PDB file of C-alpha atoms in Angstrom:
ATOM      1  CA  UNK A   1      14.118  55.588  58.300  1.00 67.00           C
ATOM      2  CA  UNK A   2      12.935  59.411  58.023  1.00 66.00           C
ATOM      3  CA  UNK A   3       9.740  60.371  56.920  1.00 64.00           C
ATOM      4  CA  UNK A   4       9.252  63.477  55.153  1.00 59.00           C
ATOM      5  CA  UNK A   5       5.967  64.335  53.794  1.00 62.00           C
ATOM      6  CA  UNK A   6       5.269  67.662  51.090  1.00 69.00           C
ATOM      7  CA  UNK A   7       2.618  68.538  48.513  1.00 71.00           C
ATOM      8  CA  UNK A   8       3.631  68.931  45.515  1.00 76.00           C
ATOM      9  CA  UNK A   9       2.410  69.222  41.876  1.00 77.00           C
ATOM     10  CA  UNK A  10       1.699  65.904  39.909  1.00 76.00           C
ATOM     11  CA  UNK A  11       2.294  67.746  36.410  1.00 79.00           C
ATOM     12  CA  UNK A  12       5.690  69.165  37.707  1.00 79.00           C
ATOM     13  CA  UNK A  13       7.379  66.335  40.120  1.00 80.00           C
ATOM     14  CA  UNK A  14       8.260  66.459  43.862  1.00 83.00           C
ATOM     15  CA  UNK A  15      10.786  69.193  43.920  1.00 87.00           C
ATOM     16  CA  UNK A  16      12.632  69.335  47.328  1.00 86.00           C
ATOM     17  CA  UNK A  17      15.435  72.133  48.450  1.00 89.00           C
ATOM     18  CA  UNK A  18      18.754  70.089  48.890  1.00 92.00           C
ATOM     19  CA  UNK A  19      22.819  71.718  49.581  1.00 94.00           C
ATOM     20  CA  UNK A  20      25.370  71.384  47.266  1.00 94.00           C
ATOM     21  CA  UNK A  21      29.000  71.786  49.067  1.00 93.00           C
ATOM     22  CA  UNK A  22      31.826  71.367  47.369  1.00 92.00           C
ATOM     23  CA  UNK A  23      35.252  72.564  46.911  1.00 87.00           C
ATOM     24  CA  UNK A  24      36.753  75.618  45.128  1.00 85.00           C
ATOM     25  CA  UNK A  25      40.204  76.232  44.933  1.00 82.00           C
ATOM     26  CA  UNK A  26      40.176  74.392  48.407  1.00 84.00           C
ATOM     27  CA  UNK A  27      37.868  76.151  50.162  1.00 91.00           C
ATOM     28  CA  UNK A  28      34.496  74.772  51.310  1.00 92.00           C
ATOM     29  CA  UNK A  29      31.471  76.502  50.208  1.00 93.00           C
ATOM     30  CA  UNK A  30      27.726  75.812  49.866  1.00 94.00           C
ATOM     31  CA  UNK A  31      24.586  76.519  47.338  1.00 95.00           C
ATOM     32  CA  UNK A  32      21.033  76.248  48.029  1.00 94.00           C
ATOM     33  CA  UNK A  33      19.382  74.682  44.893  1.00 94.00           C
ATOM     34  CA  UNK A  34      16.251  72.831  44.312  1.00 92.00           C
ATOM     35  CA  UNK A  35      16.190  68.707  43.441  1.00 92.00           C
ATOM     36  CA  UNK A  36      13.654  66.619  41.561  1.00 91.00           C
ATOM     37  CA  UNK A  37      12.454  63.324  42.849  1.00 89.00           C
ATOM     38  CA  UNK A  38      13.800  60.827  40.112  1.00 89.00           C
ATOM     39  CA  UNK A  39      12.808  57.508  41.314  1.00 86.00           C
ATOM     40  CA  UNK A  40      13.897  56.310  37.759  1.00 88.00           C
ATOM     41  CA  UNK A  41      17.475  57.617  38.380  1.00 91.00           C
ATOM     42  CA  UNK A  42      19.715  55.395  39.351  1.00 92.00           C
ATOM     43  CA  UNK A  43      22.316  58.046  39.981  1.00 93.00           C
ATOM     44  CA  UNK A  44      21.972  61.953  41.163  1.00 95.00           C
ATOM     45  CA  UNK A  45      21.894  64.268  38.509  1.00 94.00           C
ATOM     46  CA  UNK A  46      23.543  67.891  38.155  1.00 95.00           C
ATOM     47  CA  UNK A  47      22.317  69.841  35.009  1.00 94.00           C
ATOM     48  CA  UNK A  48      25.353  71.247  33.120  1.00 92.00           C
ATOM     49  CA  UNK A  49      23.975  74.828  33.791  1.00 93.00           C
ATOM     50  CA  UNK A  50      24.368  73.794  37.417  1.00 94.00           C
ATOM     51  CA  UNK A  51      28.536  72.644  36.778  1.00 94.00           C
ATOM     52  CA  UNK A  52      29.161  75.931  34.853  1.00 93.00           C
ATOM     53  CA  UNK A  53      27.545  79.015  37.098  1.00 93.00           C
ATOM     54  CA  UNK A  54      28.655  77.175  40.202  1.00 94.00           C
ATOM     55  CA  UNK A  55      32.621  75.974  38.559  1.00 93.00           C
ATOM     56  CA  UNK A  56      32.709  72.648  39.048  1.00 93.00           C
ATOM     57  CA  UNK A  57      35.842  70.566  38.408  1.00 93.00           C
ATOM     58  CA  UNK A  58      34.689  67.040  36.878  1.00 94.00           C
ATOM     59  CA  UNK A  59      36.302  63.798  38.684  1.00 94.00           C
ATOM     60  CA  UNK A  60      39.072  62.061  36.264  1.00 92.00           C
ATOM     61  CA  UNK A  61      36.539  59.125  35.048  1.00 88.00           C
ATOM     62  CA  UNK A  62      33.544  59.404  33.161  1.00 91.00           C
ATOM     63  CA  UNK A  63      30.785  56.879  33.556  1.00 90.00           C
ATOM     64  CA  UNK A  64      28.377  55.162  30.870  1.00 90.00           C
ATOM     65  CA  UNK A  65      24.508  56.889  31.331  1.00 86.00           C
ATOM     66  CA  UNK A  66      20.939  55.726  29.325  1.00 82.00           C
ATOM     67  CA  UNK A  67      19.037  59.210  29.364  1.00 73.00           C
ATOM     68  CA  UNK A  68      15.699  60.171  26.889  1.00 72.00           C
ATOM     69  CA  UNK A  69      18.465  60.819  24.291  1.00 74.00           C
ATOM     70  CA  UNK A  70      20.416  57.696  24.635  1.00 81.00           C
ATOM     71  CA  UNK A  71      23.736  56.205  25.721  1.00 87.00           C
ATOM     72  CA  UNK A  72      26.795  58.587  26.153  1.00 86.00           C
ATOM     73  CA  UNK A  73      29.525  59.148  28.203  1.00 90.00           C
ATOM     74  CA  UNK A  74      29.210  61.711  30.885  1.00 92.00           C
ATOM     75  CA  UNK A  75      31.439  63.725  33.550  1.00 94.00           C
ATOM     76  CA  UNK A  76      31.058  62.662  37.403  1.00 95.00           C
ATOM     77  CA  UNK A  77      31.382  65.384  40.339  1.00 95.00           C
ATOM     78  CA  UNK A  78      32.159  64.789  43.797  1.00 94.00           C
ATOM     79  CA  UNK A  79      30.015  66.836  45.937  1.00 95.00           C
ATOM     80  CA  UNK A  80      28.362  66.392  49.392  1.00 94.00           C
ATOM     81  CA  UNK A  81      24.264  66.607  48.931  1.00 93.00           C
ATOM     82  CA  UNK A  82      22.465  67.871  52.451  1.00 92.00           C
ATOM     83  CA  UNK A  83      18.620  67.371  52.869  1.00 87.00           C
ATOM     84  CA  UNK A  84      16.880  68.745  55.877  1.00 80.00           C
ATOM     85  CA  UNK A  85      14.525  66.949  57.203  1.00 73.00           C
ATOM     86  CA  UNK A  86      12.298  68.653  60.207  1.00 69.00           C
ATOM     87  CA  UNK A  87      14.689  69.330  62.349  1.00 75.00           C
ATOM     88  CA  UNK A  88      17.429  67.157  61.412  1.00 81.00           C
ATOM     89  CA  UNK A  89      20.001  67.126  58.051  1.00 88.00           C
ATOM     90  CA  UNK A  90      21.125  64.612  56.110  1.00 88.00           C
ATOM     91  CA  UNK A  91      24.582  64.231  54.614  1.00 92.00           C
ATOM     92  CA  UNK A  92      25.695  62.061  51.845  1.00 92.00           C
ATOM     93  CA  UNK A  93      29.131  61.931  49.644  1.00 93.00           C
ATOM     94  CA  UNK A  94      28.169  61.474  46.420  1.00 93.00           C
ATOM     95  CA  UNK A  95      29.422  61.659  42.664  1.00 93.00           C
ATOM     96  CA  UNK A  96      27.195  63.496  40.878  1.00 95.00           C
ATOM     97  CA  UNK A  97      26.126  62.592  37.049  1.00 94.00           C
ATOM     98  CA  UNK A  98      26.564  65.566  34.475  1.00 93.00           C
ATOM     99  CA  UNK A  99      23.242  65.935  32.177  1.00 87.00           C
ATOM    100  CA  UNK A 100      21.993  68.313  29.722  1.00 80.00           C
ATOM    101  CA  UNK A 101      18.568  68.798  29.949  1.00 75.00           C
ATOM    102  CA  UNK A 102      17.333  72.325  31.293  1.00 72.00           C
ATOM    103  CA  UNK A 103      14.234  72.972  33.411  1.00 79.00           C
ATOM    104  CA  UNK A 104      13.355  76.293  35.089  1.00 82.00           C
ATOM    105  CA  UNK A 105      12.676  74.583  38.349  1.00 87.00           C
ATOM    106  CA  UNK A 106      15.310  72.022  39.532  1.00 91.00           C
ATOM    107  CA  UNK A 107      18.931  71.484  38.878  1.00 93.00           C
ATOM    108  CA  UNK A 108      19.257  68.401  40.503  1.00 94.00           C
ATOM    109  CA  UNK A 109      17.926  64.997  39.980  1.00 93.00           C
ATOM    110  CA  UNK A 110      17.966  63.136  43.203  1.00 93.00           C
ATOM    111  CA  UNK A 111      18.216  59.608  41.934  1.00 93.00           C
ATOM    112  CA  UNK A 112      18.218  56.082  44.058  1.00 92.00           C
ATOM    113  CA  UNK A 113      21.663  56.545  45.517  1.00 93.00           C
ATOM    114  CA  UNK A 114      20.431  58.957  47.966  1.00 92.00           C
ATOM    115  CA  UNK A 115      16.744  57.894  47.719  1.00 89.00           C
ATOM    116  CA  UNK A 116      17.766  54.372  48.942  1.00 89.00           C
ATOM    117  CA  UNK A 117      18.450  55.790  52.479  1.00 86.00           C
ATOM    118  CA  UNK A 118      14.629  56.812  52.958  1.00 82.00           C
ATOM    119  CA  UNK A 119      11.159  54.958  53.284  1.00 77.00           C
ATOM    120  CA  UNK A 120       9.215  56.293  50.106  1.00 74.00           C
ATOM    121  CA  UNK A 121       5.411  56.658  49.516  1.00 70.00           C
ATOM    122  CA  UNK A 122       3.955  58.004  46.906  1.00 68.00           C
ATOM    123  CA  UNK A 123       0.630  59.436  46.367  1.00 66.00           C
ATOM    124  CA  UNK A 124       0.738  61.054  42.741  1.00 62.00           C
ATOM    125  CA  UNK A 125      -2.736  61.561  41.929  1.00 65.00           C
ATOM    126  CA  UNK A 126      -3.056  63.584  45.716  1.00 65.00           C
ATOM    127  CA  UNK A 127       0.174  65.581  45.129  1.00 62.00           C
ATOM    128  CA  UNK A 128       1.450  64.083  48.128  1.00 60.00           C
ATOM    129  CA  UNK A 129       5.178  62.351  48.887  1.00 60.00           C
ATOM    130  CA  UNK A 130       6.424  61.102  51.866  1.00 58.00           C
ATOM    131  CA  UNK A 131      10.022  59.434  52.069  1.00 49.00           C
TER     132      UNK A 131
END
């Protein structure tokens, strides 16, 4: 499994840049953002901010999500998700979870779909992740 290893800032969260590509009006096209770490997250995240300056379309089905606010119903987007690690990228399909928090930092929350592929170590109190 790949091994990536960053420092990062306890009080913040392990922020990684990740590639959204997706599909607009057919064509393929790409957008650098920055994701959060979210071992808690069973499912990646997409901030609605995110969905609207980028144009999203939402998938047909909505799925049932627990958040810090409670149980709702939220949109799903199909997306590709690309992480680069050293010298070599990762791809993964994935259907991205709509949610509605803001934070100046991240748009994505990279939950334990995509996490699951990787070996991950933490070392909070050092600011140090490897996965």
């Amino acid at each position: 499994m790949p091994l990536l290893k960053l420092k990062f800032d306890p009080k913040v969260g392990a922020i990684i840049p990740v590639v959204l590509e997706y599909k607009d009006e057919g064509e393929k096209k790409s957008h650098k953002t920055r994701a959060l770490i979210d071992t808690g997250a069973s499912s990646t995240c997409v901030s609605g901010r995110l969905i609207k300056t980028l144009g999203l379309s939402p998938d047909e089905e909505t799925v049932p999500i627990t958040g810090t606010t409670g149980k709702m119903e939220s949109r799903t987007f199909s997306v590709d998700i690309v992480l680069a690690i050293d010298i070599e990228e990762f791809s993964f399909g994935c259907q991205l979870v709509e949610y509605n928090e803001t934070s100046p930092t991240y748009d994505i929350l990279l939950g334990r779909d995509i996490l699951q592929h990787f070996l991950l170590q933490t070392h909070g109190s050092d600011g140090l992740i490897g996965y």
